[in-house]
Amino acid sequence: MPTTTPWTAEARQGLSDLQFTGRYRVPFQFAGELRRHLPVPAVAAAAEGLRLQDLDGVQRYDLAGSYGVNLLGVDAYREMLDEAAATARALGPTLGVLHPCVTEVLARLRAISGHEEASFHMSGTEAVMQAVRLARYHTGRRYLVRFSGAYHGWWEDVQPGPGNPSPVRETYTLADMDERTLQVLRTRRDIACVLVNPLQAMHPNRPAPADSALVDGRRLAGADRAAYVDWLRRLRAVCSERGIVLIFDEVFVGFRLARGGAQAWSGVQADLVTYGKTLGGGLPVGVVCGPHRLMKRWREDRPVDVCFARGTFNAHPMVMAAMLAFLRRLDRPEVLALYDGLDERWDRRAAAFNAALEAAGLPLRIAHLSSIWAVQYLAPSRYHWMLQFYLRAHGLHLSWVGTGRLIFSLAYGEADMAAVRERFVAAAQEMEADGWWWQGEGLSASTIRRGLLREMLARRFGRGAR
C-alpha cells in the first residue's frame, strides 16, 4: 500500500504497542519473515457503516469490532459522541464535580444491572481491580479465584503466567465447569471472591484463541449455553453458601449477549458486576455495580478503615454524557429489535457460514457465542495463520489476534453477512489453491529456510499487504 504501509512502519518505530502486536500476530517461528515480507498496516482514515477505509482508500468489512466496543455500529457511536459533546459542552472538562446527567446514568445502570449503586472508573481493568478490592475489604479474606484461561485485564493478580513479570501471590487459578472447583470453594476459608468472565463459555479453561498460538494447527472452541448456565447457577449457590463474593466481569460481553448483559442471559445474579467498552458510548470507561453493603468504602465504627479508590478522570462529564447516550439508545425500538431473537439470528448466521465452508470442501468451521466468532481448523497444518492475510486481501479487517476472534456488530444485516461469507470463502479457496492446506509432502518448517514462504508471499501479495 503506497501510503498506509509506510505510515505503519514509521509509527512502529516509536510505538511499543504496535511493535508488540506486530510481533505476536503469527507464531513466533514465522514472525520475522512476515514482518519483512508481509507488513500489516495498522491505520484507518475513516469508518462508515460496517467498513473501515485506510489511507489509500481501500475499504474492508470490520470484523474486529473495536475489541468489543463496537456493538451497535460505528455510525451509532459517532452519533452518541455528538450527543455527548452537546450535553457536556457547557461544563466542559471540569473535574471534581458531577455533571447533572449522572443522576439519569445511575438510574439506568441500577435498572439494567439490578444493583443499588455504581462507581465510575476509566477502564475495565480498573473496574475489576476495584471490585476485587471491595470484596477483600468486606469479607476480610485475601484470595481471589479466577478460572483457567480467563482474561480480566492486565494487572498482576488476574494474569498469572506469560505476560506478567511478577509472581501472583493471592490468587487461586481453578478449573472452570469442574466439580473439584466447587469443593475447593466449599472447604477453604480464605477466598474473598470468584471472578467470572462469561466469555469463557466459548472456550472453558483455555485462553482467548489467537493466530499466534496456531503452532500445531489445533484450536478448540464452542459454546454450550445450557451447560455453562447450569455451572453458573451451581457456582452462585456455593458462593452464597460460603459468603464468597461472586463477580461477573462483563467488560467484554456486557450488553452483547443480552440487553441486560450476562446476568440476564444466564438468569444468575452476581454480587458485583463490572462493565466497560461499549457502555462508554465510544469513550473509555469502567463501571462497578453492586449492593450498598459491598459498595460502601468505609466503616462507621472505624473512620480510618477505608477502601480507597479514586481517579482524576472518573466520572468525566464527556464520558458520563456518552454513557447516557448509549443507555438511552438501548431503549430505542430499533435497538430493542436487535435483541429480539438475538441468539437464534446469530446461530442461523453461523450455520450458514459453516454450510458454505462445507459445500466448498474447505477445512474450516465457525464456532461462536452469539456475535463473537472463532475460526476452527479441521485439517493439520502449520500455516493456518496465513488465512488472516488472505481475508485481508479479500476486504475483511481483523484484529491483531487474527482468526481467533471475529467480533461482529449487531448492525450487520443479512446482505452484509452474505457479502462477508462470500469473501471469506473466496479467500479460503485462494489459500487452498496456493497449497497451504496441501496434505502431501512439501510444506513443513523447513520451507521457511528454503525460501518457499518468501516466494509465495511475493507471488500472491506482492510487496506488502493489500
Short mmCIF file of C-alpha atoms in Angstrom, two decimals:
data_model
loop_
_atom_site.label_atom_id
_atom_site.label_comp_id
_atom_site.label_asym_id
_atom_site.label_seq_id
_atom_site.Cartn_x
_atom_site.Cartn_y
_atom_site.Cartn_z
CA MET A 1 0.00 0.00 0.00
CA PRO A 2 1.71 3.23 -1.13
CA THR A 3 0.67 5.33 1.89
CA THR A 4 -0.78 3.02 4.54
CA THR A 5 2.17 0.62 4.82
CA PRO A 6 4.91 3.30 5.12
CA TRP A 7 2.83 5.15 7.71
CA THR A 8 2.64 1.98 9.83
CA ALA A 9 6.39 1.41 9.53
CA GLU A 10 7.11 4.95 10.71
CA ALA A 11 4.68 4.72 13.62
CA ARG A 12 6.05 1.34 14.70
CA GLN A 13 9.49 2.86 15.36
CA GLY A 14 8.19 4.89 18.29
CA LEU A 15 5.11 2.95 19.39
CA SER A 16 5.85 -0.04 21.61
CA ASP A 17 2.23 -1.21 21.46
CA LEU A 18 2.46 -1.62 17.70
CA GLN A 19 5.77 -3.43 17.96
CA PHE A 20 4.21 -5.92 20.39
CA THR A 21 1.08 -6.68 18.36
CA GLY A 22 3.10 -6.96 15.18
CA ARG A 23 5.45 -9.49 16.73
CA TYR A 24 2.67 -11.72 18.06
CA ARG A 25 0.31 -11.65 15.10
CA VAL A 26 1.60 -15.06 13.97
CA PRO A 27 3.54 -17.92 15.64
CA PHE A 28 6.97 -16.70 16.71
CA GLN A 29 8.74 -19.12 14.34
CA PHE A 30 7.39 -17.19 11.36
CA ALA A 31 7.20 -13.66 12.77
CA GLY A 32 10.49 -12.43 11.32
CA GLU A 33 9.68 -13.44 7.76
CA LEU A 34 6.21 -11.95 7.96
CA ARG A 35 7.43 -8.62 9.32
CA ARG A 36 9.94 -8.33 6.49
CA HIS A 37 7.79 -9.52 3.60
CA LEU A 38 4.16 -9.02 4.63
CA PRO A 39 3.82 -6.00 6.93
CA VAL A 40 0.27 -5.42 8.13
CA PRO A 41 -0.93 -1.80 8.13
CA ALA A 42 -2.38 -0.51 11.39
CA VAL A 43 -4.08 2.74 10.43
CA ALA A 44 -7.55 3.70 9.23
CA ALA A 45 -8.55 7.06 7.86
CA ALA A 46 -12.32 6.70 8.05
CA ALA A 47 -15.13 4.40 9.11
CA GLU A 48 -18.60 4.33 7.66
CA GLY A 49 -21.34 1.79 8.16
CA LEU A 50 -19.67 -1.60 8.55
CA ARG A 51 -16.43 -0.75 6.76
CA LEU A 52 -13.05 0.78 7.52
CA GLN A 53 -11.06 2.75 4.97
CA ASP A 54 -7.27 3.01 5.01
CA LEU A 55 -5.06 5.88 3.86
CA ASP A 56 -5.12 4.58 0.29
CA GLY A 57 -8.90 4.49 0.08
CA VAL A 58 -9.22 0.69 0.37
CA GLN A 59 -12.34 -0.39 2.26
CA ARG A 60 -12.77 -3.56 4.31
CA TYR A 61 -15.61 -5.02 6.35
CA ASP A 62 -14.83 -4.58 10.04
CA LEU A 63 -14.62 -7.96 11.80
CA ALA A 64 -12.53 -6.61 14.71
CA GLY A 65 -15.37 -4.74 16.38
CA SER A 66 -13.06 -2.30 18.16
CA TYR A 67 -12.17 -5.05 20.67
CA GLY A 68 -15.83 -5.37 21.60
CA VAL A 69 -16.68 -1.68 21.86
CA ASN A 70 -18.48 -1.55 18.52
CA LEU A 71 -21.72 -3.28 19.45
CA LEU A 72 -24.18 -1.11 17.55
CA GLY A 73 -22.15 0.00 14.52
CA VAL A 74 -19.70 2.87 14.18
CA ASP A 75 -22.32 5.30 12.90
CA ALA A 76 -24.30 4.88 16.12
CA TYR A 77 -21.25 5.71 18.24
CA ARG A 78 -20.46 8.73 16.11
CA GLU A 79 -23.97 9.99 16.90
CA MET A 80 -23.50 9.20 20.60
CA LEU A 81 -20.28 11.19 20.73
CA ASP A 82 -22.01 14.15 19.06
CA GLU A 83 -24.83 13.94 21.63
CA ALA A 84 -22.30 13.74 24.45
CA ALA A 85 -20.40 16.78 23.21
CA ALA A 86 -23.62 18.80 23.12
CA THR A 87 -24.65 17.61 26.59
CA ALA A 88 -21.28 18.24 28.27
CA ARG A 89 -20.18 21.38 26.41
CA ALA A 90 -21.41 23.89 28.99
CA LEU A 91 -19.47 22.25 31.83
CA GLY A 92 -16.50 21.16 29.76
CA PRO A 93 -13.61 19.18 31.29
CA THR A 94 -14.34 20.38 34.81
CA LEU A 95 -13.42 17.60 37.23
CA GLY A 96 -14.26 17.07 40.88
CA VAL A 97 -17.90 17.94 40.36
CA LEU A 98 -20.57 15.86 38.66
CA HIS A 99 -22.49 16.70 35.53
CA PRO A 100 -26.27 16.69 36.13
CA CYS A 101 -26.69 13.81 33.66
CA VAL A 102 -25.12 11.45 36.23
CA THR A 103 -28.43 11.01 38.04
CA GLU A 104 -30.07 9.56 34.92
CA VAL A 105 -26.99 7.43 34.22
CA LEU A 106 -27.24 5.96 37.73
CA ALA A 107 -30.96 5.29 37.41
CA ARG A 108 -30.46 3.45 34.14
CA LEU A 109 -27.47 1.49 35.46
CA ARG A 110 -29.44 0.41 38.54
CA ALA A 111 -32.29 -0.76 36.36
CA ILE A 112 -30.15 -2.71 33.89
CA SER A 113 -27.75 -4.24 36.44
CA GLY A 114 -30.28 -4.99 39.18
CA HIS A 115 -27.97 -3.39 41.76
CA GLU A 116 -28.27 -0.41 44.09
CA GLU A 117 -25.09 1.54 43.41
CA ALA A 118 -22.34 2.18 40.88
CA SER A 119 -18.82 3.58 40.84
CA PHE A 120 -17.06 5.00 37.81
CA HIS A 121 -13.55 4.27 36.54
CA MET A 122 -11.53 4.85 33.40
CA SER A 123 -11.10 1.29 32.11
CA GLY A 124 -12.41 -2.22 32.50
CA THR A 125 -9.17 -3.27 34.17
CA GLU A 126 -9.63 -0.57 36.83
CA ALA A 127 -13.23 -1.63 37.41
CA VAL A 128 -12.22 -5.25 38.03
CA MET A 129 -9.43 -4.12 40.37
CA GLN A 130 -11.94 -2.12 42.41
CA ALA A 131 -14.48 -4.96 42.52
CA VAL A 132 -11.83 -7.34 43.88
CA ARG A 133 -10.64 -4.75 46.39
CA LEU A 134 -14.19 -4.24 47.65
CA ALA A 135 -14.66 -7.99 48.01
CA ARG A 136 -11.48 -8.31 50.05
CA TYR A 137 -12.39 -5.29 52.17
CA HIS A 138 -15.84 -6.55 53.12
CA THR A 139 -15.03 -10.23 53.60
CA GLY A 140 -11.72 -9.76 55.38
CA ARG A 141 -10.27 -12.51 53.18
CA ARG A 142 -7.30 -12.22 50.85
CA TYR A 143 -7.60 -14.64 47.95
CA LEU A 144 -9.45 -14.29 44.69
CA VAL A 145 -10.37 -17.19 42.44
CA ARG A 146 -10.05 -16.90 38.68
CA PHE A 147 -10.64 -19.63 36.15
CA SER A 148 -8.00 -21.07 33.88
CA GLY A 149 -7.70 -19.19 30.60
CA ALA A 150 -9.94 -16.28 31.61
CA TYR A 151 -8.91 -12.68 30.97
CA HIS A 152 -9.74 -9.92 33.46
CA GLY A 153 -7.35 -7.18 32.44
CA TRP A 154 -3.58 -6.99 32.63
CA TRP A 155 -2.99 -6.42 36.35
CA GLU A 156 -0.91 -8.90 38.28
CA ASP A 157 -3.45 -10.74 40.45
CA VAL A 158 -5.51 -11.89 37.47
CA GLN A 159 -2.82 -12.60 34.91
CA PRO A 160 -0.53 -15.38 36.13
CA GLY A 161 1.98 -16.86 33.75
CA PRO A 162 3.25 -15.38 30.47
CA GLY A 163 2.90 -11.63 30.22
CA ASN A 164 3.23 -10.97 33.94
CA PRO A 165 6.79 -10.35 35.18
CA SER A 166 5.76 -10.68 38.83
CA PRO A 167 4.61 -13.80 40.68
CA VAL A 168 0.95 -13.99 41.62
CA ARG A 169 0.62 -14.10 45.39
CA GLU A 170 -3.03 -14.08 46.40
CA THR A 171 -4.78 -15.79 43.52
CA TYR A 172 -6.07 -19.31 43.02
CA THR A 173 -6.48 -20.41 39.41
CA LEU A 174 -9.09 -23.18 39.30
CA ALA A 175 -10.78 -25.22 36.59
CA ASP A 176 -13.92 -23.83 35.02
CA MET A 177 -17.00 -26.10 34.95
CA ASP A 178 -15.38 -28.61 37.32
CA GLU A 179 -16.88 -30.19 40.44
CA ARG A 180 -13.50 -30.09 42.15
CA THR A 181 -13.60 -26.30 42.00
CA LEU A 182 -16.89 -26.25 43.90
CA GLN A 183 -15.32 -28.48 46.53
CA VAL A 184 -12.41 -26.05 46.95
CA LEU A 185 -14.84 -23.18 47.38
CA ARG A 186 -16.80 -25.14 49.98
CA THR A 187 -13.78 -26.02 52.10
CA ARG A 188 -11.41 -23.05 52.05
CA ARG A 189 -11.91 -20.07 54.35
CA ASP A 190 -9.60 -17.54 52.73
CA ILE A 191 -11.46 -16.88 49.46
CA ALA A 192 -12.88 -13.37 49.13
CA CYS A 193 -14.31 -13.58 45.63
CA VAL A 194 -14.72 -15.56 42.44
CA LEU A 195 -14.18 -13.78 39.13
CA VAL A 196 -16.24 -14.97 36.16
CA ASN A 197 -15.75 -13.83 32.60
CA PRO A 198 -18.86 -15.16 30.79
CA LEU A 199 -16.91 -15.20 27.52
CA GLN A 200 -15.30 -18.40 28.83
CA ALA A 201 -18.50 -20.21 27.86
CA MET A 202 -16.93 -20.23 24.41
CA HIS A 203 -13.63 -21.85 25.44
CA PRO A 204 -13.63 -23.04 29.08
CA ASN A 205 -10.17 -23.40 30.63
CA ARG A 206 -8.46 -22.07 27.53
CA PRO A 207 -7.08 -18.60 26.81
CA ALA A 208 -8.61 -16.46 24.11
CA PRO A 209 -7.81 -18.04 20.73
CA ALA A 210 -5.27 -16.15 18.66
CA ASP A 211 -3.42 -16.95 15.45
CA SER A 212 -0.11 -16.60 17.30
CA ALA A 213 -0.93 -19.89 19.06
CA LEU A 214 -1.62 -21.88 15.87
CA VAL A 215 1.65 -23.77 16.08
CA ASP A 216 0.16 -27.26 15.95
CA GLY A 217 -2.89 -26.31 13.90
CA ARG A 218 -5.44 -27.10 16.57
CA ARG A 219 -7.99 -24.71 18.03
CA LEU A 220 -10.87 -25.75 20.23
CA ALA A 221 -13.87 -23.53 20.88
CA GLY A 222 -17.61 -23.84 21.07
CA ALA A 223 -20.28 -22.69 23.50
CA ASP A 224 -22.74 -24.96 25.28
CA ARG A 225 -25.08 -22.38 26.75
CA ALA A 226 -27.19 -24.80 28.79
CA ALA A 227 -24.16 -26.44 30.40
CA TYR A 228 -22.48 -23.12 31.17
CA VAL A 229 -25.60 -21.58 32.65
CA ASP A 230 -26.05 -24.65 34.84
CA TRP A 231 -22.46 -24.20 36.01
CA LEU A 232 -23.06 -20.54 36.87
CA ARG A 233 -26.12 -21.47 38.91
CA ARG A 234 -24.19 -24.05 40.91
CA LEU A 235 -21.35 -21.58 41.38
CA ARG A 236 -23.84 -18.98 42.59
CA ALA A 237 -25.24 -21.41 45.16
CA VAL A 238 -21.81 -22.29 46.59
CA CYS A 239 -20.72 -18.64 46.78
CA SER A 240 -23.92 -17.75 48.63
CA GLU A 241 -23.43 -20.66 51.00
CA ARG A 242 -19.83 -19.72 51.82
CA GLY A 243 -20.12 -15.92 51.86
CA ILE A 244 -17.89 -15.56 48.78
CA VAL A 245 -18.45 -12.52 46.55
CA LEU A 246 -19.39 -13.62 43.03
CA ILE A 247 -18.15 -11.08 40.47
CA PHE A 248 -19.26 -11.08 36.85
CA ASP A 249 -16.66 -9.40 34.65
CA GLU A 250 -18.86 -8.17 31.81
CA VAL A 251 -16.39 -5.67 30.45
CA PHE A 252 -16.34 -7.52 27.13
CA VAL A 253 -19.72 -9.28 26.91
CA GLY A 254 -21.84 -6.68 28.67
CA PHE A 255 -24.91 -5.84 26.51
CA ARG A 256 -23.72 -8.19 23.74
CA LEU A 257 -25.29 -11.45 24.94
CA ALA A 258 -28.48 -9.70 26.06
CA ARG A 259 -29.71 -6.19 26.73
CA GLY A 260 -29.28 -6.90 30.44
CA GLY A 261 -25.88 -8.48 29.97
CA ALA A 262 -24.72 -11.91 31.06
CA GLN A 263 -26.86 -11.74 34.19
CA ALA A 264 -29.99 -11.57 32.04
CA TRP A 265 -28.56 -14.09 29.55
CA SER A 266 -27.88 -16.65 32.28
CA GLY A 267 -30.56 -15.77 34.83
CA VAL A 268 -27.84 -15.61 37.50
CA GLN A 269 -27.43 -12.50 39.66
CA ALA A 270 -23.84 -11.72 40.66
CA ASP A 271 -22.88 -9.84 43.82
CA LEU A 272 -20.79 -7.34 41.85
CA VAL A 273 -20.74 -6.65 38.11
CA THR A 274 -18.12 -4.79 36.11
CA TYR A 275 -18.79 -3.13 32.77
CA GLY A 276 -16.70 -1.25 30.22
CA LYS A 277 -16.04 -0.99 26.49
CA THR A 278 -19.37 -0.39 24.71
CA LEU A 279 -21.02 1.16 27.78
CA GLY A 280 -18.86 4.26 27.30
CA GLY A 281 -20.65 5.17 24.10
CA GLY A 282 -17.33 5.32 22.28
CA LEU A 283 -15.20 6.69 25.15
CA PRO A 284 -13.08 4.79 27.71
CA VAL A 285 -14.95 3.75 30.83
CA GLY A 286 -15.15 1.18 33.60
CA VAL A 287 -18.09 0.71 35.97
CA VAL A 288 -18.70 -1.39 39.08
CA CYS A 289 -22.30 -2.09 40.13
CA GLY A 290 -23.33 -3.74 43.35
CA PRO A 291 -25.40 -3.54 46.54
CA HIS A 292 -24.76 -0.89 49.18
CA ARG A 293 -23.32 -3.45 51.60
CA LEU A 294 -20.48 -4.23 49.17
CA MET A 295 -20.02 -0.84 47.53
CA LYS A 296 -19.51 1.08 50.81
CA ARG A 297 -15.86 2.08 51.23
CA TRP A 298 -15.65 2.90 54.94
CA ARG A 299 -16.67 1.55 58.35
CA GLU A 300 -18.81 3.63 60.66
CA ASP A 301 -17.05 2.40 63.79
CA ARG A 302 -13.51 2.78 62.38
CA PRO A 303 -13.20 6.09 60.49
CA VAL A 304 -9.67 5.44 59.17
CA ASP A 305 -10.54 1.96 57.90
CA VAL A 306 -11.39 2.87 54.32
CA CYS A 307 -11.26 1.18 50.93
CA PHE A 308 -9.80 3.98 48.86
CA ALA A 309 -10.35 4.21 45.12
CA ARG A 310 -10.32 7.42 43.14
CA GLY A 311 -9.12 8.65 39.78
CA THR A 312 -8.69 12.09 38.27
CA PHE A 313 -10.86 11.37 35.25
CA ASN A 314 -13.51 9.20 36.93
CA ALA A 315 -16.98 10.49 36.03
CA HIS A 316 -15.58 12.84 33.39
CA PRO A 317 -18.52 14.94 32.09
CA MET A 318 -17.97 13.89 28.48
CA VAL A 319 -17.76 10.20 29.40
CA MET A 320 -20.90 10.41 31.54
CA ALA A 321 -22.76 12.10 28.71
CA ALA A 322 -21.62 9.46 26.21
CA MET A 323 -22.63 6.70 28.61
CA LEU A 324 -26.06 8.27 28.95
CA ALA A 325 -26.38 8.42 25.17
CA PHE A 326 -25.60 4.68 24.98
CA LEU A 327 -28.01 3.73 27.77
CA ARG A 328 -30.80 5.78 26.20
CA ARG A 329 -30.14 4.17 22.84
CA LEU A 330 -30.70 0.73 24.37
CA ASP A 331 -34.36 1.71 24.76
CA ARG A 332 -34.88 2.70 21.13
CA PRO A 333 -37.28 0.42 19.23
CA GLU A 334 -34.72 -0.35 16.52
CA VAL A 335 -32.16 -1.43 19.15
CA LEU A 336 -34.68 -3.47 21.11
CA ALA A 337 -35.45 -5.23 17.84
CA LEU A 338 -31.79 -6.28 17.58
CA TYR A 339 -32.13 -8.18 20.86
CA ASP A 340 -35.36 -9.88 19.81
CA GLY A 341 -34.34 -13.39 18.76
CA LEU A 342 -30.65 -12.49 19.10
CA ASP A 343 -29.31 -16.00 19.76
CA GLU A 344 -31.40 -17.58 17.03
CA ARG A 345 -30.26 -14.97 14.49
CA TRP A 346 -26.56 -15.48 15.16
CA ASP A 347 -26.96 -19.26 15.35
CA ARG A 348 -28.55 -19.14 11.91
CA ARG A 349 -25.76 -16.95 10.52
CA ALA A 350 -23.03 -19.21 11.87
CA ALA A 351 -24.83 -22.23 10.44
CA ALA A 352 -24.99 -20.56 7.01
CA PHE A 353 -21.28 -19.82 7.21
CA ASN A 354 -20.47 -23.43 8.08
CA ALA A 355 -22.72 -24.75 5.32
CA ALA A 356 -20.88 -22.60 2.77
CA LEU A 357 -17.49 -23.74 4.05
CA GLU A 358 -18.56 -27.38 3.92
CA ALA A 359 -20.02 -27.03 0.44
CA ALA A 360 -16.71 -25.58 -0.76
CA GLY A 361 -14.82 -28.51 0.77
CA LEU A 362 -12.75 -26.19 2.99
CA PRO A 363 -11.15 -27.42 6.25
CA LEU A 364 -12.74 -24.62 8.26
CA ARG A 365 -15.71 -24.19 10.57
CA ILE A 366 -17.09 -21.39 12.73
CA ALA A 367 -17.57 -21.68 16.49
CA HIS A 368 -19.49 -18.87 18.11
CA LEU A 369 -21.05 -17.30 21.16
CA SER A 370 -23.71 -15.03 19.70
CA SER A 371 -21.88 -12.39 17.63
CA ILE A 372 -18.41 -13.45 18.83
CA TRP A 373 -16.87 -15.98 16.43
CA ALA A 374 -13.70 -18.07 16.17
CA VAL A 375 -12.41 -19.95 13.15
CA GLN A 376 -11.64 -23.62 13.73
CA TYR A 377 -9.33 -25.67 11.53
CA LEU A 378 -10.15 -29.27 10.65
CA ALA A 379 -7.01 -30.30 8.76
CA PRO A 380 -3.49 -30.42 10.26
CA SER A 381 -1.23 -27.59 9.16
CA ARG A 382 1.41 -25.24 10.48
CA TYR A 383 0.17 -22.46 8.24
CA HIS A 384 -3.42 -21.81 9.34
CA TRP A 385 -2.31 -18.36 10.48
CA MET A 386 -1.88 -17.39 6.83
CA LEU A 387 -5.66 -17.18 6.45
CA GLN A 388 -5.76 -13.76 8.10
CA PHE A 389 -3.72 -12.30 5.23
CA TYR A 390 -5.96 -13.82 2.57
CA LEU A 391 -9.01 -12.48 4.38
CA ARG A 392 -7.48 -9.02 4.46
CA ALA A 393 -6.71 -9.24 0.75
CA HIS A 394 -10.38 -10.02 0.16
CA GLY A 395 -11.61 -6.96 2.02
CA LEU A 396 -12.07 -8.24 5.59
CA HIS A 397 -10.44 -6.41 8.51
CA LEU A 398 -9.38 -8.48 11.53
CA SER A 399 -7.79 -7.52 14.82
CA TRP A 400 -4.21 -8.46 15.65
CA VAL A 401 -5.33 -11.84 17.07
CA GLY A 402 -6.41 -12.78 13.55
CA THR A 403 -8.98 -15.51 13.01
CA GLY A 404 -9.09 -16.35 16.71
CA ARG A 405 -11.79 -13.79 17.33
CA LEU A 406 -14.18 -12.18 14.87
CA ILE A 407 -16.40 -9.61 16.57
CA PHE A 408 -19.46 -8.55 14.63
CA SER A 409 -21.53 -5.52 15.46
CA LEU A 410 -25.25 -6.08 15.80
CA ALA A 411 -25.68 -3.65 12.90
CA TYR A 412 -24.78 -6.39 10.41
CA GLY A 413 -27.75 -7.19 8.21
CA GLU A 414 -28.33 -10.29 6.14
CA ALA A 415 -26.96 -8.80 2.91
CA ASP A 416 -23.75 -7.74 4.64
CA MET A 417 -23.36 -11.15 6.27
CA ALA A 418 -23.76 -12.75 2.85
CA ALA A 419 -21.08 -10.45 1.42
CA VAL A 420 -18.69 -11.30 4.27
CA ARG A 421 -19.40 -15.01 3.79
CA GLU A 422 -18.66 -14.85 0.08
CA ARG A 423 -15.38 -13.01 0.66
CA PHE A 424 -14.41 -15.42 3.41
CA VAL A 425 -14.99 -18.48 1.24
CA ALA A 426 -13.17 -16.92 -1.72
CA ALA A 427 -10.18 -16.06 0.48
CA ALA A 428 -10.04 -19.59 1.89
CA GLN A 429 -10.28 -21.12 -1.58
CA GLU A 430 -7.41 -18.94 -2.75
CA MET A 431 -5.32 -20.03 0.22
CA GLU A 432 -6.13 -23.67 -0.52
CA ALA A 433 -5.15 -23.23 -4.16
CA ASP A 434 -1.81 -21.81 -3.05
CA GLY A 435 -1.12 -25.11 -1.26
CA TRP A 436 -1.14 -24.09 2.39
CA TRP A 437 -3.51 -26.95 3.22
CA TRP A 438 -1.89 -29.50 0.93
CA GLN A 439 -1.90 -32.93 2.59
CA GLY A 440 1.12 -34.34 0.79
CA GLU A 441 4.83 -33.68 1.19
CA GLY A 442 6.30 -30.26 0.73
CA LEU A 443 5.10 -27.73 3.27
CA SER A 444 6.98 -28.03 6.54
CA ALA A 445 9.02 -25.88 8.87
CA SER A 446 11.98 -26.31 6.53
CA THR A 447 10.19 -24.43 3.77
CA ILE A 448 10.93 -21.23 5.66
CA ARG A 449 14.64 -21.90 5.28
CA ARG A 450 14.28 -22.78 1.61
CA GLY A 451 12.55 -19.51 0.93
CA LEU A 452 9.25 -21.01 -0.27
CA LEU A 453 7.23 -18.83 2.07
CA ARG A 454 9.00 -15.74 0.79
CA GLU A 455 8.40 -16.68 -2.82
CA MET A 456 4.71 -17.43 -2.27
CA LEU A 457 4.16 -14.19 -0.42
CA ALA A 458 5.75 -12.24 -3.22
CA ARG A 459 3.71 -14.06 -5.86
CA ARG A 460 0.38 -13.77 -4.09
CA PHE A 461 0.61 -10.46 -2.25
CA GLY A 462 3.41 -8.54 -3.91
CA ARG A 463 5.39 -6.21 -1.72
CA GLY A 464 3.33 -5.57 1.39
CA ALA A 465 -0.21 -6.46 2.33
CA ARG A 466 -3.14 -5.33 0.29
#
